[in-house]
Amino acid sequence: MSRDGGIVRIASGQGFWGDWLEAPARQVAAGPIDYLVMDYLAEVTMSILQKQRNRDASRGYARDFVPLMKRILPDCVDKGIRVVANAGGVNPLSCRDEVLEVARETGLSGAARIGVITGDDLLERLDELLAAGIELRNMETDEPLEKVREKIQSANAYLGAEPMVEALRGGADVIIAGRTTDTALTYAPMMFEHGWKAEDWDKLAAGVVAGHINECGAQATGGNTGVDWRSVDYVDIGYPIIESRPDGDFIVTKHESLGGRVTVATVTEQLLYEMGDPSEYITPDCIADFRSIQLEHEGTDRVRVHGVKGAPATDMLKVSISYLAGYKAVGRMVYSWPDAFEKARAADRTIRGRLDRLGLRFDEIRTEYLGAGACHGSLAGPPDPDLPEVELRIGVKHSEDRHHVERFTREIPSLILAGPPTATGFGGGRPRVQDMVAYWPALIPKTQVTPRVEVQVA
Amino acid sequence: MRVRLLQIAHARSGDKGDTANVGLIALKPEFYPVIIKEVTCDRVKEHFRSISQGPVECFELPNLRAMNFLLHNALGGGGTLSLRTDAQGKTLSAALLRMEVEIPDELAPLLEGGVDSDAD
């Protein structure tokens, strides 16, 4: 397949579930694009979605995706823009059914094809896998999965691009995936459009780099940039667009009419975001070497990316397993001038003293003083004695006993009347006890995971 | 002369489990050799000691005029396990830019005139 000059425009519409709702609609409306790709899944999201599905079997996907499709699908189909998103979470089939319904409601019966990818979810297969000798040891600690078996909330393999490429070959206008890698959402369309092969390591690696730039939305276009941040138009910020060429080189840009900024600086910042060893960025489809990336300023809001080198993929997939690791709660109280910091410290001693008398023990009690060095510790230097206000933030956690944490939350409000003066900012009642979800990164042989692709006409 | 890294570099940080990564980027090509020389793994570990006591790894990316630092066990457990405000290490980029380094006096004129990082 080929478009004008073989260039394919792949627009990022969402960097996480909770990102700006308007962004995808603006990517579709404000200029030409060929693909709209959206990343909804962070590690923590999978366990939240699994909990939702446990309560209601029809849930467990990124629900925002459905009203978004209602809003933009007719326009996308009209313009030939295909949508690729991992909005399916732990229930891609229910998400697909909802989008099929949306397609019919918006007059697209017979005119839209909805693809869905499954096979990443290993939760129901864990015992079978363990029995077959697939140990799913923790990649960091080498402990066997048995250690947390009873507490597991979700288990998903990170799928690569191949199933999405297959769905595109099947004519899908919308692809709903579960746990795919974030980067594959961007390079699957490149593989399909340019006809790249599974062994085109350099091209695939370029696709991975493009995916890494796209996967955090506006973080590549001026969001969160440390360079000249005052001049960024955040209100109207545009999200990134990759102009991909068949040879692997690409341009990072954005719609001209939207705000934000694409410079070597903004792109470099995003390239380094969540970076590990830059020589080995491992994906299911190849290993990219981020030390090979060359960036060039090529005009206003245009950065050219070339020279990317890749190496063959491994024969394993990463598995993200989440398990319940205990309970935590965070209490807060604001103290005003005079002596704001000193009062907050006295309040901390008060709470700790009361917890002690109650005989409550925790795995950790952590105190921070917002406005007085909570983020940077002693690097921030001693707090100004005249601070107008300080927020005490005290958190506790316990790996087993919810009751201890619950009791802690009842101690916090007493500070209002029975503690240091000028306590305020307490509008939300007692702090909430939260589940702590921990991650168990593991590897699984690719042969053990079989992705399934289905494309259905609305 | 002594300057804060903030004057010669920009940065971005993020998380992977309980490991924070801090990417440090020279604002101008001339500053990159200074950064390589001054911002060593040991200095970074020492700089962050009030926040993290874990091991620190560092990588050079001369193609991007950048370095990447991995601060292990730096996020109080990481993910939802952490009790920290900055559980994902998002502000550690700025914390690194607090570091003071020595730059050759002849680079002083480059500190003026803003920070046009596209001037390569």
XYZ file of C-alpha atoms in Angstrom:
578
model
C 0.000 0.000 0.000
C 1.197 3.498 -0.656
C -0.040 6.994 0.073
C 1.359 10.316 -1.108
C 5.084 9.733 -1.336
C 4.614 6.654 0.791
C 4.223 8.886 3.867
C 1.882 7.578 6.557
C 0.715 9.950 9.301
C 0.240 8.306 12.665
C -1.239 10.566 15.319
C -1.138 10.010 19.056
C -4.457 10.710 20.767
C -3.993 9.538 24.328
C -0.977 8.906 26.563
C -2.746 7.132 29.413
C -6.268 6.498 30.646
C -7.165 9.870 32.107
C -5.383 11.916 29.470
C -7.091 14.911 27.799
C -10.466 13.824 26.407
C -10.387 16.467 23.670
C -7.023 15.423 22.235
C -8.111 12.564 19.951
C -11.015 14.533 18.475
C -8.661 17.425 17.730
C -6.164 15.107 16.024
C -8.962 13.944 13.714
C -10.393 17.410 13.052
C -7.374 19.728 12.780
C -5.572 18.273 9.759
C -4.760 15.183 7.737
C -3.844 11.947 9.527
C -4.055 8.294 8.483
C -4.049 6.611 11.891
C -5.105 7.616 15.373
C -3.353 5.544 18.046
C -4.233 5.640 21.716
C -2.516 4.147 24.733
C -4.815 3.558 27.703
C -2.935 1.000 29.769
C -0.419 1.615 32.505
C 0.567 -1.297 34.755
C -1.690 -0.076 37.532
C -4.605 0.224 35.086
C -4.702 -3.524 34.407
C -5.372 -4.415 38.050
C -8.027 -1.705 38.358
C -9.766 -3.020 35.252
C -9.575 -6.603 36.509
C -11.262 -5.532 39.748
C -14.028 -3.855 37.740
C -14.497 -7.003 35.706
C -14.672 -9.156 38.846
C -17.579 -7.016 40.041
C -19.322 -6.870 36.656
C -18.414 -9.312 33.878
C -19.282 -6.771 31.179
C -16.683 -4.254 32.449
C -12.891 -4.224 32.551
C -12.011 -1.958 29.624
C -11.320 1.772 29.237
C -14.908 3.009 29.223
C -14.019 6.476 27.923
C -13.193 4.867 24.618
C -16.854 4.148 23.797
C -18.213 7.734 23.985
C -15.063 8.855 22.172
C -15.827 6.453 19.334
C -19.389 7.718 19.221
C -18.004 11.190 18.755
C -15.307 10.522 16.151
C -15.992 7.219 14.398
C -18.212 8.625 11.605
C -15.571 11.244 10.832
C -12.775 8.655 10.952
C -14.567 6.277 8.599
C -15.403 9.169 6.275
C -11.776 10.323 6.126
C -10.274 6.844 6.082
C -8.585 7.290 9.460
C -8.052 3.984 11.223
C -8.047 3.800 15.007
C -5.668 1.562 16.985
C -6.059 1.461 20.763
C -5.353 -0.837 23.698
C -8.650 0.280 25.232
C -9.751 -3.338 25.626
C -7.958 -3.709 28.956
C -8.843 -7.101 30.436
C -12.102 -7.344 28.474
C -11.493 -6.460 24.814
C -14.531 -8.433 23.626
C -17.012 -6.373 25.674
C -15.308 -3.204 24.485
C -15.624 -4.436 20.890
C -19.330 -5.169 21.373
C -19.909 -1.652 22.669
C -18.047 -0.126 19.715
C -20.037 -2.285 17.266
C -23.166 -0.891 18.896
C -21.818 2.651 18.533
C -21.092 2.009 14.846
C -24.685 0.894 14.253
C -26.094 3.817 16.253
C -24.088 6.289 14.186
C -25.337 4.901 10.869
C -22.262 2.852 10.030
C -23.953 -0.556 9.796
C -22.146 -2.444 7.061
C -19.656 0.423 6.669
C -17.270 -0.078 9.571
C -15.117 -3.042 10.488
C -14.160 -3.490 14.115
C -11.172 -5.660 14.971
C -10.357 -7.158 18.338
C -7.242 -8.839 19.667
C -7.279 -11.329 22.513
C -4.935 -13.961 23.856
C -2.825 -11.715 26.075
C -4.826 -12.544 29.207
C -3.126 -15.364 31.128
C -5.059 -15.116 34.407
C -7.182 -18.216 33.794
C -4.182 -20.111 32.422
C -1.744 -19.587 35.310
C -2.191 -23.006 36.941
C -1.928 -24.725 33.573
C 1.271 -22.782 32.787
C 2.823 -23.468 36.192
C 1.949 -27.168 35.865
C 3.650 -27.189 32.460
C 6.859 -25.936 34.079
C 6.559 -22.296 32.988
C 7.679 -20.820 36.281
C 7.032 -17.133 35.617
C 9.824 -16.218 38.017
C 10.143 -12.580 38.985
C 12.588 -11.013 36.519
C 14.094 -8.817 39.218
C 14.214 -11.106 42.266
C 14.137 -14.556 40.596
C 11.478 -15.702 43.092
C 8.942 -18.291 41.872
C 5.375 -17.123 41.270
C 4.067 -19.595 43.874
C 5.055 -17.044 46.499
C 2.204 -14.711 45.527
C -0.061 -17.149 43.654
C -3.075 -16.645 45.945
C -2.908 -12.846 45.750
C -2.739 -12.436 41.961
C -5.150 -9.906 40.464
C -4.218 -9.901 36.782
C -1.710 -11.506 34.419
C -1.188 -10.346 30.852
C 1.468 -10.944 28.231
C 2.638 -7.906 26.293
C 1.743 -8.714 22.683
C 3.678 -7.229 19.797
C 2.511 -5.748 16.508
C 1.767 -8.878 14.462
C -1.877 -9.389 15.563
C -2.619 -5.706 14.875
C -1.028 -5.987 11.428
C -3.269 -8.966 10.765
C -6.350 -6.989 11.836
C -5.333 -4.167 9.475
C -4.970 -6.704 6.655
C -8.488 -7.817 7.541
C -9.672 -4.285 6.848
C -10.318 -3.162 10.426
C -11.240 0.512 10.785
C -10.901 0.229 14.538
C -8.607 -2.155 16.396
C -9.269 -2.846 20.037
C -6.436 -4.607 21.814
C -5.789 -5.600 25.393
C -2.235 -5.661 26.745
C -0.077 -4.830 23.765
C 3.142 -2.904 24.096
C 2.505 0.835 23.919
C 4.986 1.243 21.087
C 3.403 -1.439 18.867
C 0.254 0.688 18.536
C 2.346 3.088 16.446
C 4.571 0.715 14.462
C 1.917 -1.888 13.571
C 0.436 0.583 11.049
C 3.944 1.190 9.655
C 4.579 -2.525 9.164
C 1.235 -2.867 7.429
C 1.490 0.222 5.221
C 5.142 -0.140 4.228
C 5.091 -3.918 4.011
C 7.954 -4.278 6.498
C 8.949 -7.826 7.290
C 9.455 -9.337 10.724
C 13.240 -9.383 10.086
C 13.557 -5.726 9.045
C 15.199 -5.031 12.392
C 16.375 -1.477 11.672
C 12.995 -0.406 10.315
C 11.148 -2.051 13.183
C 13.508 -0.360 15.625
C 12.727 2.989 13.975
C 9.061 2.127 14.470
C 9.713 1.399 18.143
C 11.389 4.800 18.530
C 8.395 6.445 16.845
C 6.118 4.496 19.178
C 8.075 5.644 22.210
C 7.683 9.257 21.070
C 3.938 8.825 20.485
C 3.064 6.779 23.537
C 3.010 9.615 26.072
C 0.940 12.041 24.027
C 1.837 15.695 24.506
C 4.987 14.861 26.465
C 6.701 14.975 23.050
C 5.089 18.246 21.961
C 5.852 20.632 24.794
C 3.960 19.074 27.673
C 6.204 18.750 30.721
C 9.183 20.233 28.916
C 11.830 21.942 31.010
C 13.060 24.136 28.164
C 11.394 27.529 27.939
C 8.177 26.139 29.421
C 6.585 29.557 29.888
C 6.150 29.939 26.141
C 4.224 26.674 25.606
C 0.541 27.084 24.740
C -0.814 24.367 27.037
C -4.475 25.341 26.642
C -4.488 24.426 23.004
C -1.637 21.908 22.962
C -1.363 19.632 19.935
C -0.402 15.970 20.310
C 2.383 14.349 18.267
C 2.066 13.078 14.726
C 4.627 10.724 13.156
C 5.120 11.081 9.400
C 6.544 7.674 8.589
C 8.497 6.865 5.441
C 8.895 3.397 3.924
C 12.658 3.394 4.629
C 12.116 3.835 8.372
C 13.003 7.512 8.669
C 10.272 9.690 10.098
C 9.332 13.204 11.090
C 7.823 14.131 14.437
C 5.375 16.985 14.058
C 1.917 18.214 15.094
C -1.021 19.929 13.473
C 0.026 23.466 12.581
C -3.149 25.069 13.941
C -2.730 23.554 17.401
C -0.523 24.726 20.256
C 2.519 23.091 21.775
C 5.970 22.709 20.246
C 8.054 20.062 18.524
C 11.798 20.641 18.871
C 14.894 18.485 19.246
C 14.614 19.302 22.960
C 11.015 18.142 23.411
C 11.617 14.970 21.410
C 14.848 14.176 23.269
C 13.114 14.579 26.622
C 10.433 12.098 25.612
C 13.018 9.658 24.219
C 14.680 9.543 27.639
C 11.416 9.119 29.528
C 11.250 5.758 31.334
C 14.482 4.751 29.618
C 16.494 1.801 30.932
C 19.683 0.649 29.212
C 19.557 2.712 26.012
C 21.452 0.081 24.014
C 18.712 -2.498 24.542
C 15.130 -1.309 24.335
C 13.501 -4.720 24.226
C 10.133 -5.223 22.535
C 8.373 -8.364 21.304
C 9.329 -7.492 17.713
C 12.945 -6.290 17.912
C 15.555 -4.714 20.177
C 16.108 -1.026 19.460
C 19.397 0.754 20.163
C 18.553 4.268 21.344
C 22.231 5.256 21.022
C 21.806 5.124 17.246
C 18.986 7.672 17.043
C 19.822 10.841 15.093
C 17.616 13.926 15.462
C 17.559 16.960 13.217
C 15.607 20.170 13.346
C 13.852 20.355 9.969
C 11.696 23.452 10.242
C 9.129 24.821 12.634
C 7.655 21.995 14.714
C 9.354 19.362 12.590
C 12.090 17.034 13.852
C 13.584 14.376 11.590
C 14.542 11.025 13.130
C 16.907 8.694 11.277
C 19.746 6.222 11.644
C 17.975 3.908 14.069
C 19.543 0.469 14.460
C 17.769 -2.654 15.607
C 18.637 -6.212 16.562
C 16.656 -9.462 16.411
C 13.828 -9.994 18.858
C 14.129 -12.513 21.675
C 11.910 -15.608 21.823
C 10.193 -14.426 24.992
C 7.322 -12.084 25.840
C 7.148 -10.015 28.979
C 4.266 -10.777 31.318
C 2.846 -8.197 33.662
C 1.342 -9.819 36.737
C -0.261 -7.777 39.500
C -0.977 -8.992 43.008
C -2.480 -7.594 46.183
C 0.405 -6.578 48.428
C -1.455 -5.015 51.372
C -3.104 -1.747 52.344
C -2.143 1.861 52.712
C -3.645 5.224 53.603
C -2.425 8.802 53.487
C -3.658 11.510 55.870
C -3.248 15.245 55.305
C -3.582 18.421 57.327
C -2.655 22.012 56.482
C -1.075 24.420 59.023
C -0.781 28.157 58.433
C 1.661 30.873 59.490
C 3.034 31.501 62.043
C 5.352 28.533 62.571
C 3.570 26.456 59.934
C 6.371 23.926 59.499
C 6.929 23.556 63.244
C 3.205 22.948 63.818
C 3.081 20.336 61.073
C 6.018 18.564 62.702
C 4.282 18.674 66.094
C 1.167 17.192 64.462
C 3.297 14.379 63.019
C 4.702 13.617 66.479
C 1.142 13.670 67.850
C -0.109 11.085 65.355
C 2.920 8.855 65.775
C 2.598 9.026 69.574
C -1.072 8.040 69.432
C -0.425 5.171 67.010
C 2.285 3.980 69.353
C -0.027 4.012 72.379
C -2.610 2.064 70.407
C 0.078 -0.550 69.750
C -0.324 -0.174 65.990
C 2.626 -1.315 63.916
C 3.149 -0.675 60.220
C 5.591 -1.778 57.552
C 6.284 1.887 56.943
C 5.181 5.269 58.261
C 6.279 8.107 56.022
C 5.929 11.790 56.752
C 6.299 14.547 54.181
C 5.788 18.293 54.469
C 4.372 19.728 51.257
C 5.759 23.160 50.644
C 8.806 22.350 52.752
C 10.825 19.822 50.750
C 8.465 16.887 50.104
C 9.794 16.228 46.607
C 13.518 16.956 46.875
C 14.338 16.117 50.487
C 17.367 17.847 51.924
C 18.395 19.010 48.429
C 15.766 21.726 48.893
C 17.605 23.119 51.908
C 15.967 24.041 55.233
C 12.424 25.444 54.909
C 11.865 29.180 55.263
C 10.730 29.776 58.897
C 8.109 32.208 57.606
C 6.297 29.846 55.213
C 2.640 30.914 54.783
C 1.439 27.311 55.102
C 2.639 23.724 55.080
C 0.735 20.527 54.431
C 1.495 17.560 56.647
C 1.180 14.350 54.654
C 1.546 11.166 56.640
C 1.184 7.727 55.090
C 1.186 4.210 56.488
C 1.206 0.762 54.948
C 0.702 -2.790 56.124
C 1.178 -5.904 54.044
C -1.455 -8.019 55.819
C -3.720 -6.173 58.214
C -6.282 -3.788 56.792
C -7.552 -3.052 60.317
C -4.337 -1.318 61.367
C -4.512 0.978 58.385
C -8.208 1.615 58.943
C -7.531 2.597 62.567
C -4.854 5.041 61.414
C -7.373 6.844 59.196
C -9.525 7.503 62.293
C -6.671 9.218 64.094
C -6.187 11.962 61.500
C -9.376 14.046 62.054
C -8.679 14.413 65.776
C -5.859 16.785 64.866
C -8.457 19.418 64.006
C -9.470 20.063 67.620
C -6.904 18.151 69.642
C -3.632 19.209 68.062
C -1.464 22.179 67.136
C -3.254 25.433 66.128
C -4.434 26.638 62.688
C -5.154 23.147 61.326
C -7.269 23.392 58.197
C -7.822 22.031 54.696
C -9.710 19.019 55.921
C -12.725 18.770 53.650
C -12.777 15.168 52.528
C -13.491 13.312 55.774
C -11.304 10.411 56.859
C -8.592 9.251 54.481
C -9.498 6.213 52.401
C -7.829 2.835 52.861
C -6.357 1.800 49.525
C -5.293 -1.599 48.230
C -1.620 -1.769 47.370
C -1.039 -3.571 44.115
C 2.433 -4.833 43.345
C 3.914 -5.945 40.027
C 5.546 -9.170 39.190
C 7.413 -8.853 35.915
C 8.083 -12.222 34.303
C 8.921 -13.792 30.951
C 7.055 -16.404 28.954
C 8.159 -18.217 25.793
C 6.365 -16.776 22.770
C 5.231 -20.298 21.851
C 3.013 -20.334 24.957
C 0.951 -17.314 23.900
C -1.471 -17.424 20.985
C -2.982 -14.089 20.001
C -6.403 -14.209 18.345
C -7.613 -11.664 15.813
C -11.219 -11.134 14.835
C -12.569 -8.493 12.468
C -16.311 -7.990 12.327
C -18.509 -5.786 10.147
C -20.845 -3.567 12.149
C 33.101 29.020 37.172
C 30.437 27.165 39.108
C 26.909 26.870 37.756
C 23.849 24.853 38.516
C 23.106 22.066 36.028
C 19.841 23.932 35.417
C 21.857 26.511 33.477
C 23.446 24.035 31.085
C 21.042 21.103 30.890
C 17.442 19.993 30.918
C 16.068 16.716 32.177
C 13.161 14.316 32.355
C 12.516 11.539 34.829
C 10.143 8.615 35.126
C 9.715 5.216 36.725
C 9.939 1.530 36.054
C 8.837 -0.355 39.133
C 10.954 0.821 42.062
C 13.632 2.250 39.756
C 13.628 5.907 38.773
C 15.283 7.020 35.559
C 16.639 10.513 35.117
C 17.586 11.616 31.610
C 19.940 14.604 31.507
C 20.373 16.550 28.252
C 22.891 19.279 27.402
C 21.218 22.531 26.364
C 24.068 23.186 23.914
C 26.621 20.824 22.333
C 29.483 22.644 24.110
C 28.026 21.710 27.483
C 27.948 17.969 26.829
C 31.642 17.269 27.593
C 31.229 19.188 30.857
C 28.287 17.036 31.807
C 30.117 13.796 30.973
C 33.088 14.895 33.067
C 31.239 16.367 36.042
C 28.048 14.352 36.432
C 29.518 10.968 37.290
C 27.632 7.996 38.643
C 29.241 8.479 42.061
C 28.334 12.157 42.194
C 24.730 11.411 41.256
C 24.496 8.736 43.944
C 25.881 11.191 46.491
C 23.574 13.973 45.274
C 20.433 11.871 45.786
C 21.428 10.300 49.099
C 18.607 11.990 51.070
C 16.068 10.571 48.599
C 17.533 7.229 47.591
C 20.284 4.982 48.937
C 20.083 2.321 46.227
C 22.637 1.608 43.504
C 22.952 4.017 40.569
C 23.723 3.045 36.975
C 24.618 5.501 34.260
C 24.620 5.412 30.469
C 25.916 7.849 27.854
C 23.942 8.798 24.752
C 26.311 11.094 22.832
C 23.915 11.005 19.852
C 21.343 12.874 21.961
C 23.915 14.830 24.016
C 22.399 13.038 26.954
C 23.010 10.752 29.890
C 20.595 8.350 31.518
C 20.767 7.550 35.217
C 18.962 4.648 36.837
C 18.312 5.086 40.549
C 17.407 1.660 41.902
C 15.133 1.186 44.951
C 14.491 4.918 44.817
C 10.695 5.144 44.880
C 9.601 3.612 48.182
C 8.445 0.413 46.487
C 7.202 1.985 43.261
C 3.744 1.872 41.707
C 0.910 1.849 44.217
C 3.234 0.550 46.966
C 4.886 3.890 47.490
C 3.805 6.346 50.173
C 5.641 9.205 48.490
C 4.054 12.237 46.912
C 6.457 11.735 44.042
C 5.886 7.996 43.800
C 6.892 7.962 40.137
C 9.999 10.092 40.498
C 8.603 12.779 38.224
C 10.451 15.585 40.003
C 13.827 13.851 40.266
C 14.718 15.461 36.936
C 14.480 18.874 38.583
C 16.270 17.569 41.683
C 19.279 16.584 39.561
C 19.339 20.054 37.975
C 20.078 21.460 41.448
C 23.598 19.988 41.257
C 26.454 22.475 40.968
C 29.214 21.826 38.459
C 32.400 23.535 37.355
C 32.442 24.807 33.766
C 35.404 26.327 31.865
C 35.240 30.131 31.927
C 35.253 30.302 28.116
C 31.801 28.688 28.097
C 30.353 31.511 30.189
C 29.132 33.555 27.177
C 27.026 30.571 26.085
C 25.021 30.808 29.298
C 23.477 34.031 28.080
C 21.011 34.463 25.256
C 18.426 31.943 26.355
C 18.302 28.255 25.705
C 17.708 27.509 22.061
C 18.363 23.819 22.049
C 17.678 23.576 18.299
C 20.828 25.539 17.596
C 22.750 22.454 16.588
